[in-house]
PDB file of C-alpha atoms in Angstrom:
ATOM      1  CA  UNK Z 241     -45.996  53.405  22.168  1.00 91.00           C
ATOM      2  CA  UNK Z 242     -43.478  51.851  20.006  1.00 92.00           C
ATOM      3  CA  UNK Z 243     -40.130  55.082  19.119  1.00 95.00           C
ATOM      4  CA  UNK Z 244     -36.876  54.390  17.734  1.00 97.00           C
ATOM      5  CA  UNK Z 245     -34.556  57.518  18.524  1.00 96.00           C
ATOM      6  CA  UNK Z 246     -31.212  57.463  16.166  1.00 97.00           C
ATOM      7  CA  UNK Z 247     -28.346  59.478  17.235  1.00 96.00           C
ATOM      8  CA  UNK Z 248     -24.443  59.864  15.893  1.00 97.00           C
ATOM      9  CA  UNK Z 249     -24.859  61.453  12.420  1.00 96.00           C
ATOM     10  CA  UNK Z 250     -23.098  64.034  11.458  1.00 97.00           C
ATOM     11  CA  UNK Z 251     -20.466  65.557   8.888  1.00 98.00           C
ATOM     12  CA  UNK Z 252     -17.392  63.400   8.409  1.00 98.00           C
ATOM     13  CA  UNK Z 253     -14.860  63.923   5.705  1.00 98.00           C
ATOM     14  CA  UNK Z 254     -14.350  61.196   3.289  1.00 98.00           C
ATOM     15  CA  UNK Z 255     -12.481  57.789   5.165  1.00 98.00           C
ATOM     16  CA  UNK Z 256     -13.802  58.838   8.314  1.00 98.00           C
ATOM     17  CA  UNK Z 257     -15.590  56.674  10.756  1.00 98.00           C
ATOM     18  CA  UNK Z 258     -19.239  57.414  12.593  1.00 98.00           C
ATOM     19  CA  UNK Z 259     -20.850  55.680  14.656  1.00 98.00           C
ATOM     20  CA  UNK Z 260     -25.154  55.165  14.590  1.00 98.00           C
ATOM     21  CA  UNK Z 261     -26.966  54.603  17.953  1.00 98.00           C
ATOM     22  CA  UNK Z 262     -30.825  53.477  17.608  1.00 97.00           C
ATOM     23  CA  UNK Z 263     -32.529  53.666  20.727  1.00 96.00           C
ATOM     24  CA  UNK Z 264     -35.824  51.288  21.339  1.00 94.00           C
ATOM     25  CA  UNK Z 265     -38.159  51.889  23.781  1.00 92.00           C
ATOM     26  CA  UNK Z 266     -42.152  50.853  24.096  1.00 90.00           C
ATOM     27  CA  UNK Z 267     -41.012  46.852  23.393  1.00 88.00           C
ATOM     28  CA  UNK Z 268     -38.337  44.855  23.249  1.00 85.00           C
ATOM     29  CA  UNK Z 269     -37.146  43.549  19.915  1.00 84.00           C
ATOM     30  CA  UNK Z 270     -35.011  40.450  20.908  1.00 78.00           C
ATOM     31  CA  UNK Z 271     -36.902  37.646  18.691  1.00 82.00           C
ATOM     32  CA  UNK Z 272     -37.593  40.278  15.355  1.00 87.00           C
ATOM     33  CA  UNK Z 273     -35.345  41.602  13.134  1.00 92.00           C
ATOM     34  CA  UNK Z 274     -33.649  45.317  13.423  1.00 94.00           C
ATOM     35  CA  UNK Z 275     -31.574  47.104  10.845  1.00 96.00           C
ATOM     36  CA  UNK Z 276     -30.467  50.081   9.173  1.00 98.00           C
ATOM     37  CA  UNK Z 277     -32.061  51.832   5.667  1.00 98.00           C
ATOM     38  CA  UNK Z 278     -30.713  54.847   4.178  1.00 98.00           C
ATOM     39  CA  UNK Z 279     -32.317  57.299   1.706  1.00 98.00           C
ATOM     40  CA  UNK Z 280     -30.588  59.646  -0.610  1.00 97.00           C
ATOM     41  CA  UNK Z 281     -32.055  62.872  -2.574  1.00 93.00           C
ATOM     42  CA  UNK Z 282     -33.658  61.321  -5.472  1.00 95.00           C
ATOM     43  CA  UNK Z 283     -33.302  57.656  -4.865  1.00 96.00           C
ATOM     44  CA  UNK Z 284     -35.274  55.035  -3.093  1.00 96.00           C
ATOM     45  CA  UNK Z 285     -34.738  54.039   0.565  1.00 96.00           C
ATOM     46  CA  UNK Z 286     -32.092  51.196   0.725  1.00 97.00           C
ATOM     47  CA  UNK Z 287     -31.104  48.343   2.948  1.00 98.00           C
ATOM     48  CA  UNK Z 288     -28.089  48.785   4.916  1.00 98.00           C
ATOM     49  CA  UNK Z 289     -27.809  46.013   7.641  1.00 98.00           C
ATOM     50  CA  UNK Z 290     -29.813  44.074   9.792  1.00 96.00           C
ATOM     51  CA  UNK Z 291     -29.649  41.400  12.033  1.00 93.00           C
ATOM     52  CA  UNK Z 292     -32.336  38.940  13.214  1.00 89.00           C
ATOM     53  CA  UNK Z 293     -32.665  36.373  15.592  1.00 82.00           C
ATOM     54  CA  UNK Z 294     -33.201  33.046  14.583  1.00 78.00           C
ATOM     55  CA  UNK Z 295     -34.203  30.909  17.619  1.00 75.00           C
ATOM     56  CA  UNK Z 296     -31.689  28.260  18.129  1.00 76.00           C
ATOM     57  CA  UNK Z 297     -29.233  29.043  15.344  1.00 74.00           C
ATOM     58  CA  UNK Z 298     -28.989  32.569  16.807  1.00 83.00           C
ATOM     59  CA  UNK Z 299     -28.646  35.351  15.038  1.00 87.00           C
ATOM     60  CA  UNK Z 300     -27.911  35.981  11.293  1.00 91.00           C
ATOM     61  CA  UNK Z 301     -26.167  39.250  10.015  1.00 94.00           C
ATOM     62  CA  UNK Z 302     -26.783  40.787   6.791  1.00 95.00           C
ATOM     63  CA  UNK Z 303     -25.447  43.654   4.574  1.00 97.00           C
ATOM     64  CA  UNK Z 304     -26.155  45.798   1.598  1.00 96.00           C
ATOM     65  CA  UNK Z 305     -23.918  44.579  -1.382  1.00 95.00           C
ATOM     66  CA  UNK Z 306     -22.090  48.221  -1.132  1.00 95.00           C
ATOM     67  CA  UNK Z 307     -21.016  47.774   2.272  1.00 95.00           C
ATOM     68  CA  UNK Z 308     -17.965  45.631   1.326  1.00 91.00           C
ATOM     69  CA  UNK Z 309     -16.950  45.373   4.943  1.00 94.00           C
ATOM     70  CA  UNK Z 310     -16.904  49.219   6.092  1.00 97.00           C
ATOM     71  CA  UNK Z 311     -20.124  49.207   8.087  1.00 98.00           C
ATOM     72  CA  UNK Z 312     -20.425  46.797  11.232  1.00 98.00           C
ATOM     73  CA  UNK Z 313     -23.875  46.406  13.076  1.00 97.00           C
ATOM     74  CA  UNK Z 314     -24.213  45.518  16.465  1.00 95.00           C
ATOM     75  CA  UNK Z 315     -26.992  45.394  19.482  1.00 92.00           C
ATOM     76  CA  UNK Z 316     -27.197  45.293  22.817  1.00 91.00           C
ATOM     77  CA  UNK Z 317     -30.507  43.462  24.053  1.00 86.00           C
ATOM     78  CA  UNK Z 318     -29.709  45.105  27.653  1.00 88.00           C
ATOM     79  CA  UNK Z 319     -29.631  48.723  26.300  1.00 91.00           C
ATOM     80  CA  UNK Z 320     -32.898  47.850  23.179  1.00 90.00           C
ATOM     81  CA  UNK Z 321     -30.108  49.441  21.277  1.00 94.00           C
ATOM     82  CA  UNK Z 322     -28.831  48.485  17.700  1.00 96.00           C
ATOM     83  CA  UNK Z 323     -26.014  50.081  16.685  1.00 98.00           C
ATOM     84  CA  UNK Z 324     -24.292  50.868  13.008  1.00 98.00           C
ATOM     85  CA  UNK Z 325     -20.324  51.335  12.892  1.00 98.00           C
ATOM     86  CA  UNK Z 326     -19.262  53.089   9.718  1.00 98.00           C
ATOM     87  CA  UNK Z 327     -15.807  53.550   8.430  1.00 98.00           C
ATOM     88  CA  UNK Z 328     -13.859  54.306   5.112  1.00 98.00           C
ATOM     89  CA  UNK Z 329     -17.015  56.754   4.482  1.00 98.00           C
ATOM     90  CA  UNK Z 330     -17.404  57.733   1.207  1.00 97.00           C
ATOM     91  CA  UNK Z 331     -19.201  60.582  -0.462  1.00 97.00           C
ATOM     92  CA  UNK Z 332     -21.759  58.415  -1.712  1.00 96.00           C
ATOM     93  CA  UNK Z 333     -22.481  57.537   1.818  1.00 98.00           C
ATOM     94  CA  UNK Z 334     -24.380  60.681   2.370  1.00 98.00           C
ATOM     95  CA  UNK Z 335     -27.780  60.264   2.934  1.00 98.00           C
ATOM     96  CA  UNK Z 336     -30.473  59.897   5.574  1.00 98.00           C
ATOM     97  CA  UNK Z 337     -29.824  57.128   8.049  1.00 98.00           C
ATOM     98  CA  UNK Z 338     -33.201  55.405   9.298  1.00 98.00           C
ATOM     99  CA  UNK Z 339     -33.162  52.644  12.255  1.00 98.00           C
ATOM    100  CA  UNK Z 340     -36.334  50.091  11.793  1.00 97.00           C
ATOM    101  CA  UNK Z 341     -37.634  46.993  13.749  1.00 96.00           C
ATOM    102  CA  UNK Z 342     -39.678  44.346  13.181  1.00 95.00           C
ATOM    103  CA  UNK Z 343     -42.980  43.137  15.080  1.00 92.00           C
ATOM    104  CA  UNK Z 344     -42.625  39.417  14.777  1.00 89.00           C
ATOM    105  CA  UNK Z 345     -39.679  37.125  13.707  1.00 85.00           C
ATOM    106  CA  UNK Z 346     -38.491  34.893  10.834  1.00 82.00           C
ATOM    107  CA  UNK Z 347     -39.160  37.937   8.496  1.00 88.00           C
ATOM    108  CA  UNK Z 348     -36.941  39.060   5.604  1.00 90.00           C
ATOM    109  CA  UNK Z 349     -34.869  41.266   7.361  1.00 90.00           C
ATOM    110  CA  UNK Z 350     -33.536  43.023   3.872  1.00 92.00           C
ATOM    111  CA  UNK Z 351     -36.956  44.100   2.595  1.00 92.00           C
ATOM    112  CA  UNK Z 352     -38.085  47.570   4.066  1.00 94.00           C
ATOM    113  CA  UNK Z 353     -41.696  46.636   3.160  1.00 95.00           C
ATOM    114  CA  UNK Z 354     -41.136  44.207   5.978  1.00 95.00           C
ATOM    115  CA  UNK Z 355     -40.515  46.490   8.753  1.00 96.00           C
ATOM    116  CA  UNK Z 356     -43.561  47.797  11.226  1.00 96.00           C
ATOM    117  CA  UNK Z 357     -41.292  50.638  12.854  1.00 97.00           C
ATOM    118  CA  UNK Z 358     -39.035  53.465  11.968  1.00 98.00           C
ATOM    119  CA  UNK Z 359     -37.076  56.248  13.464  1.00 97.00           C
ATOM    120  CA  UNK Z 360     -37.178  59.480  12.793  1.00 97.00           C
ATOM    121  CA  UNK Z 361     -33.713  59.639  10.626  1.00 97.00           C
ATOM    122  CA  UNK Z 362     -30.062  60.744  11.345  1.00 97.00           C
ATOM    123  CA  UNK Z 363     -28.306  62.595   8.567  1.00 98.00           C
ATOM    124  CA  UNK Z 364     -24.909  61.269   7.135  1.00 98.00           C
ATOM    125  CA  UNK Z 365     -23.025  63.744   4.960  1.00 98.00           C
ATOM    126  CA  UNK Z 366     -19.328  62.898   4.214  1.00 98.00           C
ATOM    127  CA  UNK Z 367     -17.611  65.210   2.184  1.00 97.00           C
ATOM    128  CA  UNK Z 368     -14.911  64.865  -0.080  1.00 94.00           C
TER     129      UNK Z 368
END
């Protein structure tokens, strides 16, 4: 059986820093893509980052257009842990924090439709 487990949210006031853990157990997720959604009240769940291996040209990073630098994601294959380190938080920044994982490479790693696992969600509330 297949569980993410995300860890490190939390309240932060505005310009702080947090740092997102995403735990894998059940597989390994070396060869498929992994990255980071969040959903706000009201609004639809939205790519953060994700990375995914790509065989030989090993592995490609990608970010939301709103991330402008602040958010850094990371994994370590040893651990089957992904990690997401925020800073210069930002009000709008609040929202729930979901890890996901793919089952089988070479898939768009920005599309959420494209992911076969999820965590359970890690709430992100920076104040102002």
């Amino acid at each position: 059986q297949v569980q993410l487990v995300e860890s490190g949210g939390g309240l932060v006031q505005a310009g702080g820093s947090l740092r997102l853990s995403c735990a894998a157990s059940g597989r390994t997720f070396s060869e498929s893509a992994m990255g980071w959604f969040r959903q706000a009240p009201g609004k639809e769940r939205e790519f953060v980052a994700g990375l995914r291996w790509n065989g030989v040209n090993g592995v490609s990073i990608y970010y939301g257009d709103f991330v402008k630098g602040r958010f850094t994601i990371s994994r370590d294959k040893a651990k089957n842990t992904v990690y997401l380190q925020m800073h210069s938080l930002q009000p709008d920044d609040t929202a729930v924090y979901y890890c996901a994982a793919q089952s089988r490479p070479y898939r768009n790693a920005h599309n959420r439709n494209e992911y076969d696992y999820w965590g359970q969600g890690t709430q992100v509330t920076v104040s102002s």
